[in-house]
Amino acid sequence: MSSNLKRVRIIADFQFGRGAGRALFPDDSEFLMSRTNRIRQVSSNGTRIATVRARDGLLTLSMKGALSLHDFLELPGYRVTVHADAVPFVLKGKTLFAKHVIDVDPSIRAMDEVLLVDLENNLLVTGQALLCATEMKDFNYGAAVAVRKSKG
């Protein structure tokens, strides 16, 4: 196993829980490096799985990575359940507001990478939490999740 693969798997395990690294990154993962020789993007078979944020070294997921993580994590793992009325808007890449949050994983903190799902647990999009889980449930106004990637 290459040191790059080991590194991104450790980051994923830290960020999403033990075993997430293996679920996200297959052994044949390819790496796009920065000019300073740091990992920037991880892909498999030419499709991006994740990007390593330069600011904090954590991962942002593509839809391929989000689908792998969604399949791996048990409920409620990093999921935010979206009200049916808001589904068309988040699918277009619009911000999810707190009043449209039905349920949320209690371990979510602000700035975490999250999976937005509908009431049947179908993955809609991925995004970054702007509020912690308690605030998402209690607030009736304001942005809760900045949508990052949509299926379309």
Backbone as CSV, one residue per row, in Angstrom:
resi,resn,N_x,N_y,N_z,CA_x,CA_y,CA_z,C_x,C_y,C_z
1,MET,0.853,-1.183,0.000,0.000,0.000,0.000,0.894,1.241,0.000
2,SER,0.563,2.194,-0.874,1.363,3.411,-0.958,1.121,4.296,0.263
3,SER,2.079,5.173,0.515,1.935,6.079,1.663,0.789,7.065,1.436
4,ASN,0.531,7.446,0.170,-0.586,8.350,-0.124,-1.923,7.683,0.191
5,LEU,-2.061,6.429,-0.199,-3.296,5.702,0.075,-3.501,5.545,1.579
6,LYS,-2.433,5.218,2.264,-2.515,5.066,3.720,-2.933,6.388,4.370
7,ARG,-2.376,7.489,3.884,-2.674,8.810,4.442,-4.147,9.189,4.261
8,VAL,-4.682,9.029,3.041,-6.081,9.430,2.827,-7.048,8.495,3.551
9,ARG,-6.685,7.226,3.692,-7.537,6.314,4.459,-7.566,6.701,5.936
10,ILE,-6.434,7.125,6.460,-6.385,7.568,7.858,-7.216,8.843,8.042
11,ILE,-7.111,9.768,7.087,-7.916,10.998,7.153,-9.406,10.647,7.152
12,ALA,-9.816,9.743,6.255,-11.227,9.344,6.173,-11.688,8.656,7.456
13,ASP,-10.837,7.808,8.029,-11.188,7.145,9.290,-11.365,8.169,10.406
14,PHE,-10.507,9.175,10.432,-10.616,10.239,11.435,-11.896,11.045,11.231
15,GLN,-12.176,11.384,9.975,-13.286,12.282,9.669,-14.655,11.594,9.747
16,PHE,-14.734,10.329,9.289,-16.035,9.661,9.173,-16.183,8.405,10.029
17,GLY,-15.123,7.981,10.686,-15.210,6.792,11.531,-14.397,5.633,10.982
18,ARG,-14.050,4.731,11.872,-13.208,3.587,11.531,-13.803,2.784,10.371
19,GLY,-12.958,2.473,9.405,-13.372,1.684,8.253,-13.786,2.513,7.054
20,ALA,-14.016,3.806,7.243,-14.457,4.663,6.137,-13.382,4.779,5.060
21,GLY,-12.118,4.774,5.462,-11.027,4.880,4.495,-11.019,3.744,3.496
22,ARG,-11.204,2.529,3.978,-11.256,1.361,3.085,-12.496,1.411,2.192
23,ALA,-13.612,1.871,2.741,-14.851,1.954,1.967,-14.747,3.002,0.859
24,LEU,-14.057,4.102,1.128,-13.963,5.195,0.153,-12.900,4.970,-0.909
25,PHE,-11.738,4.487,-0.495,-10.585,4.473,-1.390,-10.128,3.051,-1.700
26,PRO,-10.386,2.577,-2.935,-9.921,1.242,-3.319,-8.398,1.218,-3.462
27,ASP,-7.848,0.022,-3.544,-6.395,-0.130,-3.644,-5.821,0.508,-4.903
28,ASP,-6.624,0.647,-5.960,-6.129,1.225,-7.216,-6.354,2.738,-7.305
29,SER,-6.539,3.404,-6.180,-6.772,4.854,-6.172,-5.594,5.596,-6.789
30,GLU,-5.930,6.671,-7.510,-4.920,7.518,-8.144,-4.926,8.866,-7.437
31,PHE,-3.767,9.527,-7.444,-3.613,10.772,-6.685,-3.139,11.896,-7.591
32,LEU,-3.789,13.052,-7.466,-3.344,14.272,-8.120,-2.636,15.085,-7.049
33,MET,-1.384,15.414,-7.307,-0.565,16.096,-6.309,-0.454,17.585,-6.642
34,SER,-0.241,18.395,-5.614,-0.027,19.829,-5.803,1.430,20.069,-6.199
35,ARG,1.754,21.304,-6.499,3.150,21.641,-6.834,4.078,21.411,-5.657
36,THR,3.535,21.456,-4.451,4.352,21.232,-3.254,4.322,19.765,-2.820
37,ASN,3.836,18.901,-3.716,3.818,17.451,-3.519,2.886,17.008,-2.384
38,ARG,1.774,17.706,-2.245,0.743,17.291,-1.292,-0.438,16.721,-2.077
39,ILE,-1.166,15.825,-1.439,-2.325,15.217,-2.093,-3.424,16.269,-2.238
40,ARG,-3.944,16.426,-3.458,-5.040,17.356,-3.701,-6.324,16.606,-4.006
41,GLN,-6.260,15.630,-4.928,-7.459,14.887,-5.299,-7.156,13.403,-5.337
42,VAL,-8.181,12.617,-5.031,-8.085,11.163,-5.092,-9.165,10.691,-6.055
43,SER,-8.769,9.837,-7.002,-9.731,9.326,-7.970,-9.530,7.830,-8.164
44,SER,-10.503,7.222,-8.800,-10.431,5.806,-9.138,-11.083,5.632,-10.498
45,ASN,-10.387,4.980,-11.409,-10.880,4.782,-12.779,-11.261,6.104,-13.440
46,GLY,-10.496,7.150,-13.174,-10.716,8.443,-13.796,-11.829,9.279,-13.186
47,THR,-12.479,8.798,-12.139,-13.561,9.536,-11.491,-13.121,9.983,-10.105
48,ARG,-13.272,11.289,-9.839,-12.839,11.834,-8.553,-13.687,11.282,-7.419
49,ILE,-13.001,10.886,-6.344,-13.675,10.396,-5.141,-13.740,11.504,-4.096
50,ALA,-12.611,12.193,-3.906,-12.543,13.216,-2.860,-11.420,14.193,-3.163
51,THR,-11.498,15.352,-2.530,-10.451,16.363,-2.579,-10.002,16.623,-1.153
52,VAL,-8.696,16.786,-0.969,-8.161,17.122,0.352,-8.109,18.642,0.443
53,ARG,-8.830,19.210,1.413,-8.855,20.662,1.582,-7.505,21.142,2.087
54,ALA,-6.933,22.130,1.430,-5.636,22.677,1.835,-5.729,23.381,3.186
55,ARG,-6.877,23.960,3.479,-7.054,24.756,4.694,-6.930,23.929,5.968
56,ASP,-7.504,22.704,5.964,-7.478,21.906,7.196,-7.092,20.444,6.990
57,GLY,-6.850,20.032,5.756,-6.414,18.667,5.498,-7.515,17.632,5.536
58,LEU,-8.778,18.059,5.637,-9.890,17.112,5.641,-10.427,16.921,4.227
59,LEU,-11.348,15.989,4.065,-11.844,15.611,2.748,-13.159,16.299,2.405
60,THR,-13.306,16.669,1.130,-14.603,17.017,0.572,-14.916,15.921,-0.429
61,LEU,-16.148,15.468,-0.454,-16.517,14.303,-1.243,-17.154,14.676,-2.571
62,SER,-16.848,13.888,-3.593,-17.602,13.953,-4.839,-18.841,13.088,-4.647
63,MET,-19.722,13.041,-5.630,-20.897,12.175,-5.500,-20.486,10.710,-5.440
64,LYS,-19.427,10.332,-6.152,-18.957,8.942,-6.081,-18.511,8.612,-4.656
65,GLY,-17.760,9.502,-4.043,-17.333,9.298,-2.665,-18.503,9.307,-1.703
66,ALA,-19.460,10.204,-1.941,-20.635,10.284,-1.073,-21.467,9.004,-1.158
67,LEU,-21.604,8.445,-2.357,-22.351,7.194,-2.514,-21.667,6.051,-1.775
68,SER,-20.345,5.980,-1.871,-19.599,4.936,-1.156,-19.769,5.090,0.349
69,LEU,-19.672,6.326,0.827,-19.819,6.583,2.260,-21.249,6.287,2.728
70,HIS,-22.229,6.661,1.921,-23.634,6.400,2.231,-23.879,4.902,2.383
71,ASP,-23.307,4.108,1.486,-23.462,2.652,1.568,-22.754,2.075,2.784
72,PHE,-21.635,2.675,3.175,-20.831,2.156,4.283,-21.404,2.508,5.654
73,LEU,-21.803,3.759,5.834,-22.229,4.230,7.160,-23.627,3.733,7.515
74,GLU,-23.788,3.317,8.754,-25.109,2.943,9.247,-25.863,4.212,9.642
75,LEU,-27.185,4.119,9.634,-27.995,5.264,10.057,-27.665,5.631,11.493
76,PRO,-27.619,6.867,11.859,-27.856,8.076,11.074,-26.572,8.683,10.512
77,GLY,-25.476,7.954,10.469,-24.141,8.393,10.098,-23.988,9.551,9.125
78,TYR,-23.706,10.719,9.642,-23.418,11.941,8.882,-24.529,12.300,7.898
79,ARG,-25.747,11.932,8.230,-26.881,12.215,7.356,-27.734,13.349,7.919
80,VAL,-28.251,14.147,6.994,-29.249,15.162,7.308,-30.457,14.822,6.444
81,THR,-31.594,14.559,7.079,-32.808,14.207,6.343,-33.552,15.482,5.974
82,VAL,-33.871,15.592,4.688,-34.448,16.802,4.107,-35.959,16.635,3.941
83,HIS,-36.723,17.668,4.296,-38.175,17.680,4.090,-38.457,17.572,2.591
84,ALA,-39.525,16.869,2.241,-39.870,16.633,0.836,-40.025,17.932,0.041
85,ASP,-40.516,18.991,0.681,-40.702,20.271,-0.015,-39.381,20.877,-0.479
86,ALA,-38.294,20.578,0.221,-36.998,21.180,-0.092,-36.157,20.336,-1.045
87,VAL,-36.572,19.096,-1.312,-35.770,18.199,-2.153,-35.457,18.797,-3.525
88,PRO,-36.435,19.357,-4.262,-36.103,19.911,-5.583,-35.053,21.022,-5.527
89,PHE,-35.059,21.789,-4.456,-34.122,22.903,-4.337,-32.707,22.420,-4.036
90,VAL,-32.575,21.459,-3.126,-31.223,20.963,-2.829,-30.664,20.188,-4.014
91,LEU,-31.529,19.543,-4.801,-31.048,18.854,-6.005,-30.500,19.836,-7.036
92,LYS,-30.966,21.087,-6.984,-30.443,22.128,-7.876,-29.194,22.793,-7.312
93,GLY,-28.767,22.371,-6.112,-27.562,22.934,-5.513,-27.816,24.101,-4.581
94,LYS,-29.065,24.326,-4.221,-29.405,25.430,-3.317,-29.117,25.047,-1.868
95,THR,-28.877,26.034,-1.051,-28.601,25.835,0.371,-29.820,25.250,1.079
96,LEU,-29.567,24.316,2.002,-30.639,23.748,2.820,-30.804,24.606,4.067
97,PHE,-32.039,25.031,4.331,-32.315,25.852,5.500,-32.790,24.986,6.664
98,ALA,-32.569,25.476,7.870,-32.845,24.711,9.088,-34.307,24.278,9.190
99,LYS,-35.229,25.101,8.711,-36.643,24.739,8.839,-37.015,23.528,7.984
100,HIS,-36.152,23.143,7.039,-36.410,21.989,6.176,-35.672,20.734,6.629
101,VAL,-35.037,20.783,7.784,-34.335,19.613,8.323,-35.325,18.791,9.140
102,ILE,-35.505,17.525,8.753,-36.413,16.621,9.465,-35.673,15.892,10.576
103,ASP,-34.508,15.351,10.247,-33.712,14.609,11.219,-32.244,14.824,10.892
104,VAL,-31.392,14.611,11.891,-29.965,14.854,11.706,-29.182,13.952,12.655
105,ASP,-28.029,13.489,12.197,-27.131,12.710,13.051,-26.684,13.611,14.202
106,PRO,-26.888,13.196,15.455,-26.546,14.063,16.592,-25.057,14.363,16.731
107,SER,-24.206,13.622,16.041,-22.765,13.865,16.162,-22.248,14.914,15.181
108,ILE,-23.100,15.427,14.303,-22.661,16.418,13.311,-22.322,17.731,13.997
109,ARG,-21.164,18.279,13.595,-20.718,19.590,14.076,-20.677,20.546,12.892
110,ALA,-20.661,21.824,13.162,-20.525,22.812,12.097,-19.225,22.557,11.348
111,MET,-19.261,22.690,10.046,-18.149,22.516,9.114,-17.876,21.054,8.752
112,ASP,-18.666,20.108,9.264,-18.527,18.698,8.878,-19.054,18.488,7.467
113,GLU,-18.474,17.531,6.768,-18.990,17.083,5.480,-20.185,16.172,5.771
114,VAL,-21.339,16.437,5.154,-22.551,15.677,5.456,-23.212,15.162,4.183
115,LEU,-24.067,14.160,4.360,-24.844,13.572,3.277,-26.293,13.997,3.461
116,LEU,-26.893,14.594,2.449,-28.295,14.979,2.518,-29.127,13.873,1.890
117,VAL,-30.112,13.385,2.636,-30.947,12.272,2.180,-32.416,12.656,2.286
118,ASP,-33.254,11.945,1.511,-34.695,12.157,1.623,-35.258,11.252,2.716
119,LEU,-36.560,11.230,2.856,-37.199,10.464,3.929,-36.977,8.957,3.798
120,GLU,-36.693,8.471,2.580,-36.431,7.041,2.358,-34.943,6.724,2.407
121,ASN,-34.118,7.654,2.867,-32.669,7.495,2.974,-31.980,7.373,1.617
122,ASN,-32.544,7.964,0.575,-31.887,8.026,-0.730,-30.964,9.235,-0.735
123,LEU,-29.723,9.028,-1.147,-28.757,10.124,-1.177,-29.162,11.152,-2.220
124,LEU,-29.234,12.413,-1.805,-29.570,13.507,-2.709,-28.317,14.244,-3.147
125,VAL,-27.597,14.794,-2.180,-26.397,15.595,-2.438,-25.462,15.490,-1.240
126,THR,-24.299,16.086,-1.385,-23.376,16.217,-0.267,-23.145,17.706,-0.025
127,GLY,-22.742,18.032,1.178,-22.526,19.433,1.497,-21.766,19.603,2.792
128,GLN,-21.657,20.849,3.219,-20.936,21.176,4.443,-21.919,21.770,5.449
129,ALA,-21.946,21.176,6.641,-22.832,21.665,7.697,-22.402,23.062,8.128
130,LEU,-23.358,23.947,8.248,-23.091,25.303,8.722,-23.481,25.458,10.186
131,LEU,-24.263,24.503,10.685,-24.713,24.484,12.076,-24.427,23.106,12.662
132,CYS,-24.407,23.016,13.979,-24.294,21.698,14.612,-25.674,21.036,14.601
133,ALA,-25.726,19.762,14.938,-26.971,18.998,14.876,-28.076,19.613,15.730
134,THR,-27.751,20.015,16.939,-28.749,20.593,17.842,-29.347,21.864,17.251
135,GLU,-28.504,22.703,16.680,-28.985,23.950,16.081,-29.868,23.671,14.868
136,MET,-29.490,22.679,14.052,-30.314,22.346,12.884,-31.718,21.943,13.303
137,LYS,-31.823,21.185,14.392,-33.130,20.716,14.859,-33.926,21.834,15.542
138,ASP,-33.244,22.696,16.285,-33.929,23.709,17.088,-34.258,24.988,16.328
139,PHE,-33.412,25.372,15.369,-33.629,26.626,14.657,-34.762,26.469,13.652
140,ASN,-35.485,27.545,13.450,-36.563,27.562,12.469,-36.226,28.509,11.314
141,TYR,-35.001,28.972,11.282,-34.571,29.904,10.239,-33.068,29.751,10.040
142,GLY,-32.574,30.269,8.945,-31.141,30.281,8.681,-30.651,29.066,7.914
143,ALA,-29.486,29.233,7.298,-28.871,28.172,6.499,-28.314,27.080,7.405
144,ALA,-28.578,25.829,7.046,-28.100,24.688,7.831,-26.968,23.953,7.125
145,VAL,-27.092,23.773,5.795,-26.083,23.038,5.029,-25.842,23.754,3.708
146,ALA,-24.567,24.007,3.412,-24.181,24.544,2.108,-24.000,23.353,1.175
147,VAL,-24.857,23.244,0.179,-24.813,22.110,-0.745,-23.583,22.238,-1.629
148,ARG,-22.848,21.142,-1.720,-21.614,21.157,-2.484,-21.763,20.461,-3.832
149,LYS,-22.222,19.245,-3.827,-22.310,18.482,-5.069,-23.692,17.883,-5.222
150,SER,-24.194,17.942,-6.451,-25.469,17.300,-6.726,-25.251,16.186,-7.740
151,LYS,-26.256,15.367,-7.922,-26.139,14.250,-8.861,-26.103,14.737,-10.297
152,GLY,-26.737,15.875,-10.553,-26.837,16.363,-11.920,-25.791,17.337,-12.299
